[in-house]
Short mmCIF file of C-alpha atoms in Angstrom, two decimals:
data_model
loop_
_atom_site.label_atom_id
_atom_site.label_comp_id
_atom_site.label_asym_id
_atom_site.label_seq_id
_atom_site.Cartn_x
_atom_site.Cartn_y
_atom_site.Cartn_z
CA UNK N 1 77.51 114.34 100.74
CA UNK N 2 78.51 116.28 97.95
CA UNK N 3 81.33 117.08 96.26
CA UNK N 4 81.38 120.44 97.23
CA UNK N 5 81.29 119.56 100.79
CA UNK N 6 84.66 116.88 101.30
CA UNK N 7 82.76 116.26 104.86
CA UNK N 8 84.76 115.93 108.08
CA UNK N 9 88.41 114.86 108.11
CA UNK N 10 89.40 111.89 109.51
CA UNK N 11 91.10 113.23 112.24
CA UNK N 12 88.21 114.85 113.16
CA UNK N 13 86.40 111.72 112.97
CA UNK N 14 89.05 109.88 115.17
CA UNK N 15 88.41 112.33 117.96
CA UNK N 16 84.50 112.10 117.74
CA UNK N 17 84.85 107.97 117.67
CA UNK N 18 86.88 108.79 121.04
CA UNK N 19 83.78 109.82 122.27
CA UNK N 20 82.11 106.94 121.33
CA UNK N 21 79.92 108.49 118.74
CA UNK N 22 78.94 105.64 116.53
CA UNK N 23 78.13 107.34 113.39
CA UNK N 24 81.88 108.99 112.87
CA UNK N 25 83.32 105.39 113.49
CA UNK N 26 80.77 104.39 110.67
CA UNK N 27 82.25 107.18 108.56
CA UNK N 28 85.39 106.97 109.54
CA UNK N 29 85.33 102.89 108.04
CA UNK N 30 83.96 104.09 104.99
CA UNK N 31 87.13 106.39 104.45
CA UNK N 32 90.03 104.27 105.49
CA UNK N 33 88.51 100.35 105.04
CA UNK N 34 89.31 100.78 101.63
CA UNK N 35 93.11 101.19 102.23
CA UNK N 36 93.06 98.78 105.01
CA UNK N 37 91.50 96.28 103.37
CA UNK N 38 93.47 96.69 100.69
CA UNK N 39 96.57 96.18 102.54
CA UNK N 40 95.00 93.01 104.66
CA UNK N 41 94.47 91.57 101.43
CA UNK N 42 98.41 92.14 100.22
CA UNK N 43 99.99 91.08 103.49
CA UNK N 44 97.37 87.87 104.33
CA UNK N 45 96.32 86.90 100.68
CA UNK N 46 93.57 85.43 101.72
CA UNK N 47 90.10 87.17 101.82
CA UNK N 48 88.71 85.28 104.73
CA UNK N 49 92.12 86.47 106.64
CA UNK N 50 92.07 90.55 105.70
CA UNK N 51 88.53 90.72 106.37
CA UNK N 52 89.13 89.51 110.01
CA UNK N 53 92.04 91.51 109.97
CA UNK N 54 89.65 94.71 108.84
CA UNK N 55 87.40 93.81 111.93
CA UNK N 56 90.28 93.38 114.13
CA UNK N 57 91.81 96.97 113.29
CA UNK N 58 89.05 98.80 113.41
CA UNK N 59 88.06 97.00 116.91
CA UNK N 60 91.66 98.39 117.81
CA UNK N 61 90.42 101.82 116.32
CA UNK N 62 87.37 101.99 118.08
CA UNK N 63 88.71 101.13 121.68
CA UNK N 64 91.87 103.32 121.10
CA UNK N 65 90.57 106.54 119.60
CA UNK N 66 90.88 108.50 122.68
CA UNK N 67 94.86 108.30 122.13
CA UNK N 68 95.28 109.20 118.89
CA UNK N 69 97.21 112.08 118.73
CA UNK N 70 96.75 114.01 115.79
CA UNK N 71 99.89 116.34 116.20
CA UNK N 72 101.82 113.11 115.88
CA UNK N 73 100.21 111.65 112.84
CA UNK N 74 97.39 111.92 110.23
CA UNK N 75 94.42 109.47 111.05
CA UNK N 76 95.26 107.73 107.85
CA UNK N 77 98.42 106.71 108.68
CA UNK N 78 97.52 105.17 112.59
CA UNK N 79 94.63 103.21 111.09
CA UNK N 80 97.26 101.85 108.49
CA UNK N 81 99.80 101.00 111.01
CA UNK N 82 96.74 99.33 113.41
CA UNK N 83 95.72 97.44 109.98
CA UNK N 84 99.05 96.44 109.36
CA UNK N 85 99.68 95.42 112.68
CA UNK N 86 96.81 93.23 112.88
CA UNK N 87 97.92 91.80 109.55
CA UNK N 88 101.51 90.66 110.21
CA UNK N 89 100.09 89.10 113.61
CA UNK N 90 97.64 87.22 111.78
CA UNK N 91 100.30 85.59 109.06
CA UNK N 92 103.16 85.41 111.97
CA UNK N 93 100.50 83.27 114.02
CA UNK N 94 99.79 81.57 110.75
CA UNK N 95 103.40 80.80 110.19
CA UNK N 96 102.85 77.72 109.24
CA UNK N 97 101.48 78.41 106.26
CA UNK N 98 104.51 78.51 103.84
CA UNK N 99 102.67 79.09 101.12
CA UNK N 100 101.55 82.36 101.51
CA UNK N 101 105.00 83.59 101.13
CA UNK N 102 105.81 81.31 98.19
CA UNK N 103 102.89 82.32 96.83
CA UNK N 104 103.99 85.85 97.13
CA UNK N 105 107.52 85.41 95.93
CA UNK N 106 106.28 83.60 93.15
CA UNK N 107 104.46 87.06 92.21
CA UNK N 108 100.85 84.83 91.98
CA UNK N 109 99.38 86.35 94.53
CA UNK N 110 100.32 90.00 93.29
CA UNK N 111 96.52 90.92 93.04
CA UNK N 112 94.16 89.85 95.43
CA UNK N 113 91.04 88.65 93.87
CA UNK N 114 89.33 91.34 91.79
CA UNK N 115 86.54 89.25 91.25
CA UNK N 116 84.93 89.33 94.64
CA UNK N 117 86.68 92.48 95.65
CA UNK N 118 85.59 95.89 93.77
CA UNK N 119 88.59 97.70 93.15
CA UNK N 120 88.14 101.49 93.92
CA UNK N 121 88.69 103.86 91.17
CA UNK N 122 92.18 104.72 91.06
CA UNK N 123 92.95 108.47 91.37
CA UNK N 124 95.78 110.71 90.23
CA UNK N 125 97.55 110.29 93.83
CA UNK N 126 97.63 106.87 93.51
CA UNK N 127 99.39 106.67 90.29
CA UNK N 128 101.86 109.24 92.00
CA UNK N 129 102.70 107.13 94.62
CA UNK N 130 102.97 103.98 92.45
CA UNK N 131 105.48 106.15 90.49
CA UNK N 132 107.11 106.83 93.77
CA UNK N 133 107.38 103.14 94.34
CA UNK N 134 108.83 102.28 90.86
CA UNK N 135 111.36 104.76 91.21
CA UNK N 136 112.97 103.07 94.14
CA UNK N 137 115.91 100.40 93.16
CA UNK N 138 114.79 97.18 92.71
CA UNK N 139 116.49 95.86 95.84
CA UNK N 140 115.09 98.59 98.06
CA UNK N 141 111.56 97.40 96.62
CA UNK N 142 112.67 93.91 96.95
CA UNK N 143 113.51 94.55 100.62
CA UNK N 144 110.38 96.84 101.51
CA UNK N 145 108.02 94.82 99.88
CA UNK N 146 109.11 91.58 102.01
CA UNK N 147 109.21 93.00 104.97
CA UNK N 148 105.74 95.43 104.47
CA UNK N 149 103.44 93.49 102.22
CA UNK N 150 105.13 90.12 102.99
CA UNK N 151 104.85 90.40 106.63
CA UNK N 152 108.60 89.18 107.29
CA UNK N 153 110.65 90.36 110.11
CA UNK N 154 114.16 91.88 108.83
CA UNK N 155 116.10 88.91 109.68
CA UNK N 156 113.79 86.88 107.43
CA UNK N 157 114.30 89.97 104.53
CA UNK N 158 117.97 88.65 105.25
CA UNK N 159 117.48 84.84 104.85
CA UNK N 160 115.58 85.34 102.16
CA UNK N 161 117.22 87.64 99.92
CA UNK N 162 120.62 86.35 100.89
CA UNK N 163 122.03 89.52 102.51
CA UNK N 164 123.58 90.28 105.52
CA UNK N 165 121.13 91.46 108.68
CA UNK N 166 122.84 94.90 108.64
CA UNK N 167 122.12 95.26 104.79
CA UNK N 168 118.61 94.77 105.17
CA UNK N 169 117.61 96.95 107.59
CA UNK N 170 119.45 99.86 105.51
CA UNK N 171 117.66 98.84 102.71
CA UNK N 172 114.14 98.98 103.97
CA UNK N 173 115.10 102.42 105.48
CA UNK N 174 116.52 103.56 102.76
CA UNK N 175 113.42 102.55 100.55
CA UNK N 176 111.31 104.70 102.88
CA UNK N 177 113.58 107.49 102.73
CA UNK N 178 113.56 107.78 99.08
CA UNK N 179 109.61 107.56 99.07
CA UNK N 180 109.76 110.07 101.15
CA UNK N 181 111.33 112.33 99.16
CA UNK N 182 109.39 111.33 96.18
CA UNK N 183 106.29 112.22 97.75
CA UNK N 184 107.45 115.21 100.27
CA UNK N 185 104.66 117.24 98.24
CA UNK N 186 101.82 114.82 98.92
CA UNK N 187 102.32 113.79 102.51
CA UNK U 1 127.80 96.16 114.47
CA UNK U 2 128.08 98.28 111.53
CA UNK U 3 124.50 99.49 112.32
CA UNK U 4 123.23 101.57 115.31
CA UNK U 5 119.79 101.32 116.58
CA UNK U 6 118.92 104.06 114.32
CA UNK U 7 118.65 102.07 111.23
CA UNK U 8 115.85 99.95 112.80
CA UNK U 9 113.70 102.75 112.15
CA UNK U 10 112.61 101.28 109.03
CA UNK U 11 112.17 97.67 110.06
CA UNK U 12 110.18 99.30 113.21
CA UNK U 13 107.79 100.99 110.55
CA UNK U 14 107.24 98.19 108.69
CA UNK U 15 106.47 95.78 111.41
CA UNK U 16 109.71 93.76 111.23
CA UNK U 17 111.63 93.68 113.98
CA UNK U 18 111.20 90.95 116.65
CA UNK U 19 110.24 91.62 120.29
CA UNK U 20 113.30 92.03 122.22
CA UNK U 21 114.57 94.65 118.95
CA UNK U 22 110.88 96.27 119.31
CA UNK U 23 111.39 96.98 122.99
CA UNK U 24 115.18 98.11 122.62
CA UNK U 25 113.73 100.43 119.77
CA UNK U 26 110.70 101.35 121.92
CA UNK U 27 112.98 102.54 124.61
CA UNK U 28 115.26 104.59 122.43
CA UNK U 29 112.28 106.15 120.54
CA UNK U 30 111.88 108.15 123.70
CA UNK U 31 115.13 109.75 123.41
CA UNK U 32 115.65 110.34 120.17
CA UNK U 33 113.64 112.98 118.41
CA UNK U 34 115.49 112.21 115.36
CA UNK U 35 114.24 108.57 115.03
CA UNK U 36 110.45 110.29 116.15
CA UNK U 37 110.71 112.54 113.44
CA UNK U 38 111.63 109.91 110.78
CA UNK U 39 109.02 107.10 112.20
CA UNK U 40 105.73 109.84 112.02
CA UNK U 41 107.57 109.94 108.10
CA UNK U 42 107.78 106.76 107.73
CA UNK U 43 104.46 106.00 108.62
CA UNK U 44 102.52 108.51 106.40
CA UNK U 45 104.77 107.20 103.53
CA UNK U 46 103.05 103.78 104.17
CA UNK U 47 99.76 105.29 104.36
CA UNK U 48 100.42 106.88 101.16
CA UNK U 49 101.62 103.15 99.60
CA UNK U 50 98.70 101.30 100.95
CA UNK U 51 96.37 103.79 100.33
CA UNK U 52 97.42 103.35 96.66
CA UNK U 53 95.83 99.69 96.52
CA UNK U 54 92.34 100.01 98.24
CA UNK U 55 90.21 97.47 97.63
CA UNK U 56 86.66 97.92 99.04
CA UNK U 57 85.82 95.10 101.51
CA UNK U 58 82.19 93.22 100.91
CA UNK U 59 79.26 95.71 102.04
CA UNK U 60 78.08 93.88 104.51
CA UNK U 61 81.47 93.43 106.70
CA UNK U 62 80.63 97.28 107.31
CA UNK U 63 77.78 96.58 109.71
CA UNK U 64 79.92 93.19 111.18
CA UNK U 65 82.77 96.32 112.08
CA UNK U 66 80.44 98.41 113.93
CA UNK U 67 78.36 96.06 115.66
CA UNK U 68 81.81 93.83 117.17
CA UNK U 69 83.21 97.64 117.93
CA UNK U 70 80.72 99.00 119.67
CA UNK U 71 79.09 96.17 121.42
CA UNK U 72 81.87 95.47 123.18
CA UNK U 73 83.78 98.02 124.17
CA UNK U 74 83.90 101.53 125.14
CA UNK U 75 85.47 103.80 122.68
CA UNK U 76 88.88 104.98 123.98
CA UNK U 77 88.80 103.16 126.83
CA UNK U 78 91.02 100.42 126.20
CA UNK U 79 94.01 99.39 127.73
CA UNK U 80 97.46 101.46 127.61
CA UNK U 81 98.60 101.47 123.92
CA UNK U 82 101.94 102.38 121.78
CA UNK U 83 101.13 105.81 121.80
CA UNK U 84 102.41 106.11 125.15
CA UNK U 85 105.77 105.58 122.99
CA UNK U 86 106.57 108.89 121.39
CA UNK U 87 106.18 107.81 117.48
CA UNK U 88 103.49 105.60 118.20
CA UNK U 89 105.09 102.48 118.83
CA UNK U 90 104.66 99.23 120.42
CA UNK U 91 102.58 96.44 118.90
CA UNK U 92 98.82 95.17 119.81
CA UNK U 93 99.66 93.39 123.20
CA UNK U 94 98.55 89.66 123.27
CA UNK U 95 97.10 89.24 119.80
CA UNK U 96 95.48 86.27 120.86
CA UNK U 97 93.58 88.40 123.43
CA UNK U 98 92.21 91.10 120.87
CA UNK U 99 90.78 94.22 122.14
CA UNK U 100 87.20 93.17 121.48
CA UNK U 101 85.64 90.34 120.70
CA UNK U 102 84.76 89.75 117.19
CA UNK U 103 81.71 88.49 115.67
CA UNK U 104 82.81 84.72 114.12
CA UNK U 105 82.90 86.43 111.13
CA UNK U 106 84.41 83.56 109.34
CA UNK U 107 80.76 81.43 110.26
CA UNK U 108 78.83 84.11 109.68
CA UNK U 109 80.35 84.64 106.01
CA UNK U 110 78.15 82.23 105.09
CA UNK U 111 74.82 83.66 105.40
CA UNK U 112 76.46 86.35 103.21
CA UNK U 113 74.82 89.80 102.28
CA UNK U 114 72.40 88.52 104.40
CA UNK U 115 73.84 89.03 107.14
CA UNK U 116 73.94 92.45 106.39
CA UNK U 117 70.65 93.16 105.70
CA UNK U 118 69.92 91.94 109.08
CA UNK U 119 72.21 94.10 110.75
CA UNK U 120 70.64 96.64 108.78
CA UNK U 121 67.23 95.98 109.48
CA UNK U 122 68.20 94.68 113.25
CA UNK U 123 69.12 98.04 113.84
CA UNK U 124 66.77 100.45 112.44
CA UNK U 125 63.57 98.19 112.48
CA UNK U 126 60.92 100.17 113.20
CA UNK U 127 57.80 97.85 112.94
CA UNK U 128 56.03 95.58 115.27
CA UNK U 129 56.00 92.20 115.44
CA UNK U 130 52.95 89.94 116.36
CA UNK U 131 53.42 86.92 117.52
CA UNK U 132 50.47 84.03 117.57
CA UNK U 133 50.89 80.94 118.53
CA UNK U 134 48.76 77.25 118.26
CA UNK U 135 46.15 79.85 117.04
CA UNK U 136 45.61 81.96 120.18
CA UNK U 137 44.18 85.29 119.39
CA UNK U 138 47.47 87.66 118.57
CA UNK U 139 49.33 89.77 120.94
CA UNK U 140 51.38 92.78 120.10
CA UNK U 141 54.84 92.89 121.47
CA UNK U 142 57.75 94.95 121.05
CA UNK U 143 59.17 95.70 117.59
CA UNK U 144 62.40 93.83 117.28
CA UNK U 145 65.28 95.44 119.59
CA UNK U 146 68.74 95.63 118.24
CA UNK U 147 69.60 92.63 120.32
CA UNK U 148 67.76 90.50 118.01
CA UNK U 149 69.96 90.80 115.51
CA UNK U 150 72.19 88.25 117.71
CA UNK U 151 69.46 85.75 117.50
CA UNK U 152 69.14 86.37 113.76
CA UNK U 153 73.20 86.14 113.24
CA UNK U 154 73.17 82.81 115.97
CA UNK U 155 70.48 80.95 113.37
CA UNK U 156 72.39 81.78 110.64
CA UNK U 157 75.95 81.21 111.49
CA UNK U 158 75.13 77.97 113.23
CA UNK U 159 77.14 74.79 111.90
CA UNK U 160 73.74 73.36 110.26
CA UNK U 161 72.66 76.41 109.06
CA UNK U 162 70.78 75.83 105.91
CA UNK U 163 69.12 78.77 103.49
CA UNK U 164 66.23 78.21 101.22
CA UNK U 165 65.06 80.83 98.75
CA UNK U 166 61.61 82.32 98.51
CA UNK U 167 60.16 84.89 96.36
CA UNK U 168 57.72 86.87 98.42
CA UNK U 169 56.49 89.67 95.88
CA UNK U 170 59.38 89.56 93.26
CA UNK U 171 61.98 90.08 96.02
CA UNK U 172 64.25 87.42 96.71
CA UNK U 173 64.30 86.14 100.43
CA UNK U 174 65.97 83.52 102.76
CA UNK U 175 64.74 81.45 105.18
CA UNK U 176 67.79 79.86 107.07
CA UNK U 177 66.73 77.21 109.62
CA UNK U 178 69.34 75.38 112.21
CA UNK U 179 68.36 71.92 113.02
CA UNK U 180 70.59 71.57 115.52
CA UNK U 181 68.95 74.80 117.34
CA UNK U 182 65.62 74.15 116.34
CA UNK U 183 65.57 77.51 115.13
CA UNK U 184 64.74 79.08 111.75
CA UNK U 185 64.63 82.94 110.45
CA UNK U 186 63.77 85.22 107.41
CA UNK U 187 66.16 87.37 106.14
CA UNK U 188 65.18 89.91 103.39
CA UNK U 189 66.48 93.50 101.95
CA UNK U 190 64.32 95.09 99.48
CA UNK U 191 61.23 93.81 100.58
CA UNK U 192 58.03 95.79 99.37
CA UNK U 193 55.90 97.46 102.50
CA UNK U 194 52.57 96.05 102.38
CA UNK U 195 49.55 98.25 101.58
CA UNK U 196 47.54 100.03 104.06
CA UNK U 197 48.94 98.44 107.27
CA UNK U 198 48.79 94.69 105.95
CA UNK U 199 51.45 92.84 107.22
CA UNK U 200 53.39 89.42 105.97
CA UNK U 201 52.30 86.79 108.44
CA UNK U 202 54.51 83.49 107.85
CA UNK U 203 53.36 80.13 108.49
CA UNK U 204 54.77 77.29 109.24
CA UNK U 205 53.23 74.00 107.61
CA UNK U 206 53.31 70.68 109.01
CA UNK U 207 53.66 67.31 107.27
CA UNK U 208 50.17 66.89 108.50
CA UNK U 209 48.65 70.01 106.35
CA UNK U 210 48.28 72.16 109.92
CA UNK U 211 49.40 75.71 109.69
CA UNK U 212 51.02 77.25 112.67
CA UNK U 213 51.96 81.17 112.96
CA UNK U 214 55.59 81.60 113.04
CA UNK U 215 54.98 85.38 113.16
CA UNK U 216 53.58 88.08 111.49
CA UNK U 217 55.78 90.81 110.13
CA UNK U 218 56.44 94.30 108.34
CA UNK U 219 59.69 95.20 106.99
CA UNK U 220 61.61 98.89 107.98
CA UNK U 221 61.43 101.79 105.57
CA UNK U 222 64.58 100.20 103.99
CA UNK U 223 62.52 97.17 103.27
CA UNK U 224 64.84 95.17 105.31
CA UNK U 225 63.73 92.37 107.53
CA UNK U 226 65.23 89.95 109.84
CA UNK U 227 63.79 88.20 112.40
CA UNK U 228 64.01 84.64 114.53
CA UNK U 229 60.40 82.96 113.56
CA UNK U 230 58.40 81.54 116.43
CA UNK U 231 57.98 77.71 116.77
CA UNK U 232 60.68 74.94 116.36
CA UNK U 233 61.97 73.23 113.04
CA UNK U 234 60.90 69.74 114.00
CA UNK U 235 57.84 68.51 111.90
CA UNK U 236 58.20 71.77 109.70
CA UNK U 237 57.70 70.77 106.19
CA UNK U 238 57.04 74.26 103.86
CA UNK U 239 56.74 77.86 105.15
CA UNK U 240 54.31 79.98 103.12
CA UNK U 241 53.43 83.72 103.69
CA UNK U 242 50.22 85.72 103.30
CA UNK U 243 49.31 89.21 102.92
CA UNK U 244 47.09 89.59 106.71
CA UNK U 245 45.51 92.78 108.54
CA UNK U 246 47.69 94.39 110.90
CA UNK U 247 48.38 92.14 113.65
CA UNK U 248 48.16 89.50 111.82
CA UNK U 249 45.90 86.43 111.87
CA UNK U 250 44.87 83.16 113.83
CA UNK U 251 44.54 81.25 110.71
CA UNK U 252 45.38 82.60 107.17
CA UNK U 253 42.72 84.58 105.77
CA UNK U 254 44.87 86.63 103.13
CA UNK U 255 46.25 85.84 99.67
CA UNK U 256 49.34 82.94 99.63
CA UNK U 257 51.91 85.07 98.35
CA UNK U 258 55.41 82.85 98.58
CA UNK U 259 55.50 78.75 99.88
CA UNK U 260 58.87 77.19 100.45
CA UNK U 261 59.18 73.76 101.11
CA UNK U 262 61.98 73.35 104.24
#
């Protein structure tokens, strides 16, 4: 593929994966794993863990293609909820394992391992939308970050950060609502 | 309550809300074209943050994703799913009861990029094997079919499981044997095409100094190669590999080109 030619979009892909056509699925991995993997990796902090995760999701892609409804939402963003989905199951059934979040309050697990994990090449969007989150309040990141990379359910947020139930939720909404309006012009 | 259901919307895109709030939220996703609205928002805003971490997952997890996907189940067809919610909404049903089953992809970590190349090759090998036996004249049979690569993955991901390097030409390849199967196989990416129709014929050695065929083999275009050898692992004490005519040989008549004790 060149650059000239950007080569199908994923939605496209999604609907040709609903046919069971094996080679857009294969593409359609090679677009999004990246992002999925990447996000595995922040909510399970373990490698082992996100790359079952990966294989989970994009089982759940594969079988559900045929109801993605691209009027609804951009292929991108139902793989990532799948992904995440699969993620916060996995660490919810893993509950046990308190150190994962310790780990992650304690900001040591901030980067998953570059060393076995090529990071992709970050490009000018990204930096946007890193902008976008570092103009949020540090309490709506707080709050967003628990309860989407951490893999906590509000009322955890709550416990954890010492505010009431009520506060919590507003908080996480309110952090998406601002990064929202930070990046109305990319989405 | 200071907040309605409206402010779950949030907690509902990030995957925080419990069951019973899911299902209240679920249910009042279908009237509200507000809280749609802000969910399909919501949700391309966390595309947008995750997509700004990617990470790219180990190459060979690639062929591990398509293979569990599509050996298992038929695309689209799988149960009734959240976007029978307007906004896309409830979660994976039992998670312990995924939508298809996975490869033990944890096990079969170990054999590595490996394991990829014999996806790889499992899937597009195009040559034929020949398979001879306590040194009966050799017998064509079918190139190696896809489902192979399960035999190939079961060797390798078995508890035992135990690789040995061999050079075979300057390219580095693995034999992985399982004991407990009695069950050994050669992995390799990269692997040179033999001249004019040779093929690599692998033998296995006993303690005795006999030399049985475990197989004689060509790689795919790719130079990949995986394949289950013939014969047990009992009594096996080195594997070597010569250079043979196509279809191999009864008894080694070609140049010893790679000898790896098991």
């Amino acid at each position: 593929m060149t650059a000239a030619d950007p080569g199908p979009t994923p939605s496209a892909l999604v609907a040709r994966v609903a046919g069971g056509d094996e080679d857009a699925f294969r593409e359609l991995y090679r677009l999004c794993a990246p992002s999925a993997y990447g996000l595995a990796l922040r909510v399970t902090r373990d490698e082992h863990l996100a790359q079952d995760v990966l294989q989970e999701a994009f089982s759940d892609v594969w079988a559900q293609a045929g109801r993605f409804d691209p009027a609804r939402s951009s292929a991108r963003a139902w793989v990532t909820m799948l992904a995440h989905r699969r993620a916060v199951d996995r660490v919810r059934r893993e509950q046990a394992d308190r150190d994962r979040t310790e780990r992650w309050a304690s900001g040591s697990g901030e980067r998953p391992h570059d060393s076995v994990a090529e990071v992709v090449q970050l490009r000018a969007e990204h930096r946007r939308v890193r902008q976008a989150m570092d103009s949020l309040t540090r309490l709506q990141r707080e709050a967003l970050d628990l309860a989407f990379h951490g893999g906590l359910t509000h009322t955890e947020v709550a416990a954890r950060l010492d505010i009431p139930l009520g506060t919590a939720k507003t908080r996480i909404r309110d952090a998406l609502r601002a990064l929202r309006t930070e990046l109305e012009e990319e989405l | 309550m200071s907040t309605d259901i409206h402010e779950l919307v949030g907690a509902f895109a990030t995957d925080a809300l419990d069951d019973a709030e899911r299902a209240a939220f679920g249910a009042h996703l279908a009237d509200c074209a507000d809280c749609r609205a802000e969910l399909a928002a919501y949700r391309e805003v966390l595309a947008a943050v995750a997509g700004a971490h990617p990470v790219l997952p180990p190459a060979e997890l690639e062929d591990a994703v398509v293979a569990a996907a599509s050996a298992t189940t038929t695309a689209g067809m799988d149960r009734p799913d959240e976007q029978a919610v307007p906004g896309g909404g409830t979660r994976p049903h039992d998670p312990s009861a995924p939508a298809a089953e996975v490869l033990p992809l944890r096990r079969a970590r170990r054999a590595g990029t490996w394991l990829g190349a014999a996806a790889a090759a499992a899937a597009i090998f195009a040559g034929g094997i020949l398979v001879g036996r306590q040194g009966a004249p050799v017998a064509p049979v079918a190139p190696v079919a896809a489902g192979d690569l399960a035999s190939v993955v079961a060797v390798a991901s078995a508890e035992d499981a135990h690789f040995v390097g061999v050079d075979i030409l300057g390219t580095e390849t693995r034999v992985v044997t399982s004991d407990e199967m009695g069950k050994s196989a050669l992995l390799a990416s990269d692997l040179p095409m033999p001249a004019k129709g040779m093929c690599y014929q692998v033998w296995q050695v006993t303690e005795a100094g006999e030399m049985v065929s475990a197989g004689a083999f060509t790689p795919d275009g790719d130079g990949h190669l995986a394949v289950v050898l013939e014969g047990g692992t009992a009594g096996v004490a080195k594997y070597m590999v010569t250079l043979e005519p196509p279809g191999g040989s009864a008894h080694p008549t070609g140049e010893m080109i790679a000898e790896v004790a098991t």
